[in-house]
mmCIF file of C-alpha atoms in Angstrom:
data_model
loop_
_atom_site.group_PDB
_atom_site.id
_atom_site.type_symbol
_atom_site.label_atom_id
_atom_site.label_comp_id
_atom_site.label_asym_id
_atom_site.label_seq_id
_atom_site.Cartn_x
_atom_site.Cartn_y
_atom_site.Cartn_z
ATOM 1 C CA ALA A 415 85.885 72.299 144.805
ATOM 2 C CA HIS A 416 89.064 73.495 146.523
ATOM 3 C CA GLY A 417 91.226 71.425 144.185
ATOM 4 C CA SER A 418 89.414 72.805 141.155
ATOM 5 C CA LEU A 419 89.883 76.358 142.437
ATOM 6 C CA MET A 420 93.614 75.780 142.918
ATOM 7 C CA GLN A 421 93.809 74.309 139.416
ATOM 8 C CA GLY A 422 92.180 77.485 138.103
ATOM 9 C CA ILE A 423 94.613 79.725 139.987
ATOM 10 C CA LEU A 424 97.692 77.781 138.881
ATOM 11 C CA LEU A 425 96.795 76.634 135.366
ATOM 12 C CA GLY A 426 93.749 78.657 134.333
ATOM 13 C CA ILE A 427 91.698 75.452 133.965
ATOM 14 C CA LYS A 428 88.242 76.309 135.294
ATOM 15 C CA ASP A 429 86.563 72.918 134.843
ATOM 16 C CA GLY A 430 85.082 71.841 138.157
ATOM 17 C CA ILE A 431 84.964 75.290 139.769
ATOM 18 C CA PRO A 432 81.408 75.783 141.114
ATOM 19 C CA ARG A 433 79.455 78.346 139.085
ATOM 20 C CA ASP A 434 78.700 80.519 142.110
ATOM 21 C CA VAL A 435 82.416 80.674 142.966
ATOM 22 C CA SER A 436 83.453 81.710 139.454
ATOM 23 C CA ASP A 437 80.605 84.271 139.406
ATOM 24 C CA SER A 438 81.839 85.683 142.715
ATOM 25 C CA PHE A 439 85.352 86.046 141.319
ATOM 26 C CA ARG A 440 83.980 87.843 138.243
ATOM 27 C CA ARG A 441 81.689 90.211 140.176
ATOM 28 C CA SER A 442 84.476 91.157 142.590
ATOM 29 C CA GLY A 443 86.956 91.866 139.800
ATOM 30 C CA LEU A 444 89.172 88.911 140.701
ATOM 31 C CA SER A 445 88.463 86.712 137.669
ATOM 32 C CA HIS A 446 91.984 87.431 136.403
ATOM 33 C CA MET A 447 93.243 85.285 139.283
ATOM 34 C CA LEU A 448 91.619 82.266 137.638
ATOM 35 C CA THR A 449 93.554 82.940 134.443
ATOM 36 C CA VAL A 450 97.244 82.365 133.812
ATOM 37 C CA SER A 451 98.616 85.811 133.033
ATOM 38 C CA GLY A 452 101.781 87.851 132.958
ATOM 39 C CA SER A 453 102.212 87.671 136.726
ATOM 40 C CA HIS A 454 102.340 83.856 136.631
ATOM 41 C CA ILE A 455 104.946 83.911 133.874
ATOM 42 C CA ALA A 456 106.955 86.623 135.642
ATOM 43 C CA TRP A 457 106.983 84.680 138.927
ATOM 44 C CA LEU A 458 107.973 81.508 137.075
ATOM 45 C CA ILE A 459 110.868 83.212 135.267
ATOM 46 C CA ALA A 460 111.977 84.992 138.452
ATOM 47 C CA GLY A 461 111.914 81.720 140.388
ATOM 48 C CA VAL A 462 114.047 79.917 137.810
ATOM 49 C CA LEU A 463 116.530 82.814 137.686
ATOM 50 C CA ALA A 464 116.740 82.839 141.497
ATOM 51 C CA VAL A 465 117.485 79.097 141.584
ATOM 52 C CA ALA A 466 120.074 79.520 138.820
ATOM 53 C CA LYS A 467 121.729 82.310 140.792
ATOM 54 C CA LEU A 468 121.851 80.152 143.929
ATOM 55 C CA MET A 469 123.501 77.425 141.833
ATOM 56 C CA ARG A 470 125.975 80.052 140.557
ATOM 57 C CA LEU A 471 125.061 79.389 136.950
ATOM 58 C CA PRO A 472 125.886 82.055 134.360
ATOM 59 C CA ARG A 473 123.117 84.509 133.509
ATOM 60 C CA TRP A 474 122.555 83.058 130.046
ATOM 61 C CA ALA A 475 122.076 79.560 131.486
ATOM 62 C CA GLY A 476 119.393 80.849 133.857
ATOM 63 C CA LEU A 477 117.587 82.551 130.979
ATOM 64 C CA VAL A 478 117.720 79.387 128.851
ATOM 65 C CA ALA A 479 116.407 77.355 131.811
ATOM 66 C CA ALA A 480 113.561 79.865 132.236
ATOM 67 C CA ALA A 481 112.663 79.512 128.547
ATOM 68 C CA LEU A 482 112.637 75.716 128.870
ATOM 69 C CA MET A 483 110.420 76.003 131.946
ATOM 70 C CA LEU A 484 107.912 77.996 129.895
ATOM 71 C CA VAL A 485 107.923 75.244 127.263
ATOM 72 C CA VAL A 486 107.039 72.741 129.995
ATOM 73 C CA PHE A 487 104.526 74.949 131.837
ATOM 74 C CA VAL A 488 102.379 76.354 129.025
ATOM 75 C CA PRO A 489 101.066 72.970 127.731
ATOM 76 C CA LEU A 490 99.824 72.226 131.260
ATOM 77 C CA THR A 491 97.541 75.282 131.205
ATOM 78 C CA ASP A 492 94.230 75.882 129.466
ATOM 79 C CA GLY A 493 96.107 77.364 126.493
ATOM 80 C CA GLY A 494 93.900 80.464 126.499
ATOM 81 C CA PRO A 495 94.849 83.775 124.850
ATOM 82 C CA SER A 496 96.064 85.323 128.111
ATOM 83 C CA VAL A 497 98.590 82.572 128.874
ATOM 84 C CA LEU A 498 99.780 82.486 125.258
ATOM 85 C CA ARG A 499 100.159 86.275 125.261
ATOM 86 C CA ALA A 500 102.052 86.191 128.561
ATOM 87 C CA ALA A 501 104.279 83.289 127.498
ATOM 88 C CA LEU A 502 105.081 84.917 124.158
ATOM 89 C CA THR A 503 105.919 88.211 125.851
ATOM 90 C CA GLY A 504 108.051 86.440 128.467
ATOM 91 C CA SER A 505 109.884 84.505 125.758
ATOM 92 C CA LEU A 506 110.540 87.705 123.820
ATOM 93 C CA VAL A 507 111.958 89.337 126.957
ATOM 94 C CA ILE A 508 114.263 86.344 127.471
ATOM 95 C CA VAL A 509 115.438 86.508 123.844
ATOM 96 C CA ALA A 510 116.018 90.263 124.152
ATOM 97 C CA ARG A 511 118.136 89.764 127.266
ATOM 98 C CA LEU A 512 120.134 86.964 125.648
ATOM 99 C CA LEU A 513 120.833 89.230 122.661
ATOM 100 C CA GLY A 514 121.528 92.262 124.833
ATOM 101 C CA ARG A 515 118.692 94.203 123.197
ATOM 102 C CA GLY A 516 116.371 96.787 124.715
ATOM 103 C CA ARG A 517 112.757 95.953 125.552
ATOM 104 C CA ASP A 518 109.888 98.259 124.650
ATOM 105 C CA PRO A 519 106.710 96.983 126.385
ATOM 106 C CA PHE A 520 104.365 98.227 123.653
ATOM 107 C CA GLN A 521 106.392 96.522 120.938
ATOM 108 C CA LEU A 522 106.508 93.290 122.953
ATOM 109 C CA LEU A 523 102.732 93.366 123.478
ATOM 110 C CA LEU A 524 101.958 94.129 119.836
ATOM 111 C CA LEU A 525 104.401 91.486 118.585
ATOM 112 C CA ALA A 526 102.734 88.896 120.833
ATOM 113 C CA ALA A 527 99.338 89.953 119.441
ATOM 114 C CA LEU A 528 100.648 89.693 115.876
ATOM 115 C CA CYS A 529 101.938 86.160 116.514
ATOM 116 C CA LEU A 530 98.604 85.016 117.985
ATOM 117 C CA ILE A 531 96.527 86.554 115.187
ATOM 118 C CA ALA A 532 98.867 85.162 112.523
ATOM 119 C CA PHE A 533 98.409 81.679 113.989
ATOM 120 C CA ASN A 534 94.629 82.023 114.398
ATOM 121 C CA PRO A 535 92.892 85.220 113.178
ATOM 122 C CA TYR A 536 89.648 84.265 114.944
ATOM 123 C CA VAL A 537 91.337 84.616 118.344
ATOM 124 C CA ALA A 538 90.797 88.384 117.979
ATOM 125 C CA THR A 539 87.064 87.802 118.618
ATOM 126 C CA SER A 540 87.723 85.906 121.860
ATOM 127 C CA PRO A 541 86.724 87.700 125.103
ATOM 128 C CA GLY A 542 89.880 86.312 126.734
ATOM 129 C CA MET A 543 92.063 87.867 124.047
ATOM 130 C CA GLN A 544 90.259 91.195 124.226
ATOM 131 C CA LEU A 545 90.333 91.360 128.035
ATOM 132 C CA SER A 546 93.968 90.264 128.249
ATOM 133 C CA PHE A 547 95.301 92.824 125.795
ATOM 134 C CA THR A 548 93.127 95.745 126.904
ATOM 135 C CA ALA A 549 94.127 95.089 130.530
ATOM 136 C CA VAL A 550 97.820 95.212 129.670
ATOM 137 C CA LEU A 551 97.331 98.287 127.463
ATOM 138 C CA GLY A 552 95.514 100.003 130.314
ATOM 139 C CA ILE A 553 98.350 99.166 132.697
ATOM 140 C CA LEU A 554 101.031 100.369 130.274
ATOM 141 C CA CYS A 555 99.224 103.632 129.521
ATOM 142 C CA LEU A 556 97.751 104.570 132.897
ATOM 143 C CA ALA A 557 99.321 102.702 135.836
ATOM 144 C CA SER A 558 102.383 104.939 136.279
ATOM 145 C CA LYS A 559 100.247 108.102 136.070
ATOM 146 C CA ILE A 560 97.772 106.813 138.644
ATOM 147 C CA GLU A 561 100.607 105.706 140.929
ATOM 148 C CA ARG A 562 102.146 109.205 140.793
ATOM 149 C CA ALA A 563 98.770 110.691 141.671
ATOM 150 C CA LEU A 564 98.672 108.420 144.740
ATOM 151 C CA HIS A 565 102.071 109.557 146.024
ATOM 152 C CA ARG A 566 100.667 110.204 149.510
ATOM 153 C CA VAL A 567 99.601 106.554 149.821
ATOM 154 C CA PRO A 568 102.104 103.844 150.913
ATOM 155 C CA SER A 569 104.021 102.683 147.839
ATOM 156 C CA VAL A 570 102.840 99.050 147.938
ATOM 157 C CA VAL A 571 99.188 100.085 148.214
ATOM 158 C CA ALA A 572 99.627 102.738 145.522
ATOM 159 C CA GLN A 573 101.179 100.222 143.130
ATOM 160 C CA ILE A 574 98.410 97.633 143.552
ATOM 161 C CA ALA A 575 95.713 100.319 143.336
ATOM 162 C CA ALA A 576 97.278 101.843 140.212
ATOM 163 C CA VAL A 577 97.517 98.519 138.371
ATOM 164 C CA THR A 578 93.978 97.527 139.391
ATOM 165 C CA LEU A 579 92.421 100.845 138.357
ATOM 166 C CA ALA A 580 94.387 100.951 135.096
ATOM 167 C CA ALA A 581 93.369 97.391 134.166
ATOM 168 C CA THR A 582 89.731 98.085 135.111
ATOM 169 C CA ILE A 583 89.645 101.205 132.933
ATOM 170 C CA GLY A 584 91.356 99.377 130.070
ATOM 171 C CA THR A 585 88.940 96.447 130.121
ATOM 172 C CA ALA A 586 85.792 98.513 130.836
ATOM 173 C CA PRO A 587 84.638 98.716 127.175
ATOM 174 C CA VAL A 588 85.057 94.956 126.705
ATOM 175 C CA SER A 589 83.368 94.158 130.038
ATOM 176 C CA LEU A 590 80.390 96.357 129.181
ATOM 177 C CA ALA A 591 80.060 94.946 125.678
ATOM 178 C CA ARG A 592 80.514 91.300 126.666
ATOM 179 C CA PHE A 593 78.986 91.066 130.146
ATOM 180 C CA GLY A 594 77.017 94.298 130.604
ATOM 181 C CA GLU A 595 78.826 95.155 133.833
ATOM 182 C CA ILE A 596 82.002 96.616 135.321
ATOM 183 C CA PRO A 597 83.308 95.210 138.648
ATOM 184 C CA LEU A 598 83.266 98.335 140.836
ATOM 185 C CA GLY A 599 84.528 96.357 143.832
ATOM 186 C CA SER A 600 87.756 95.339 142.115
ATOM 187 C CA LEU A 601 89.934 97.877 143.939
ATOM 188 C CA PRO A 602 89.309 96.765 147.560
ATOM 189 C CA ALA A 603 89.176 93.109 146.481
ATOM 190 C CA ASN A 604 92.543 93.318 144.734
ATOM 191 C CA LEU A 605 94.118 95.274 147.596
ATOM 192 C CA LEU A 606 93.264 92.333 149.862
ATOM 193 C CA ALA A 607 93.956 89.465 147.459
ATOM 194 C CA THR A 608 97.005 90.571 145.446
ATOM 195 C CA PRO A 609 99.585 90.488 148.287
ATOM 196 C CA VAL A 610 98.844 86.820 149.067
ATOM 197 C CA MET A 611 98.706 85.574 145.473
ATOM 198 C CA PRO A 612 102.485 85.027 145.056
ATOM 199 C CA LEU A 613 102.439 82.896 148.221
ATOM 200 C CA VAL A 614 99.381 80.913 147.078
ATOM 201 C CA THR A 615 100.821 80.407 143.585
ATOM 202 C CA GLY A 616 104.284 79.483 144.829
ATOM 203 C CA LEU A 617 103.077 76.951 147.400
ATOM 204 C CA GLY A 618 100.547 75.585 144.911
ATOM 205 C CA LEU A 619 103.241 74.990 142.280
ATOM 206 C CA VAL A 620 105.468 73.292 144.838
#
């Protein structure tokens, strides 16, 4: 059971995770931690760039190595809409940096959506696709505003709370329509779990 849970955290493959455990993750608003998402891709790219910097490789070589790492990593995952969206967005960011172009997050998100729908139009009806994109839209539209409203709170706590609340608001319509519930305990759960996730993911990958 522990191995299956780690496989879910690292690769989004949920086969073997006990039903009560996956239900607990969903009810507490932590089900995104059993899905490969933008944070996984960001940590992966950042790790490769850090290693490249330590090896004193040029910036472009680090970016190319990060792109190659994505090519290796993505086939190991469950291949769900969230990982494909995150990998496409990460790849577009890498291409933009290599070309010296600016990066608009809304354009990157919509271009990733266009690529997925062009490849398979039926993916638009997938709960994973709907939750993934509405979560990111919620974060892009609301997170900075919520974080400014929490200016009296320590910055790390405010950032986690803002992202959690923004993603919860963004996915609320999909959660209600698909599952008939909204995880009201997601804020305290994420405040406790989010800080340790980079450590868990990093050690798990190693």
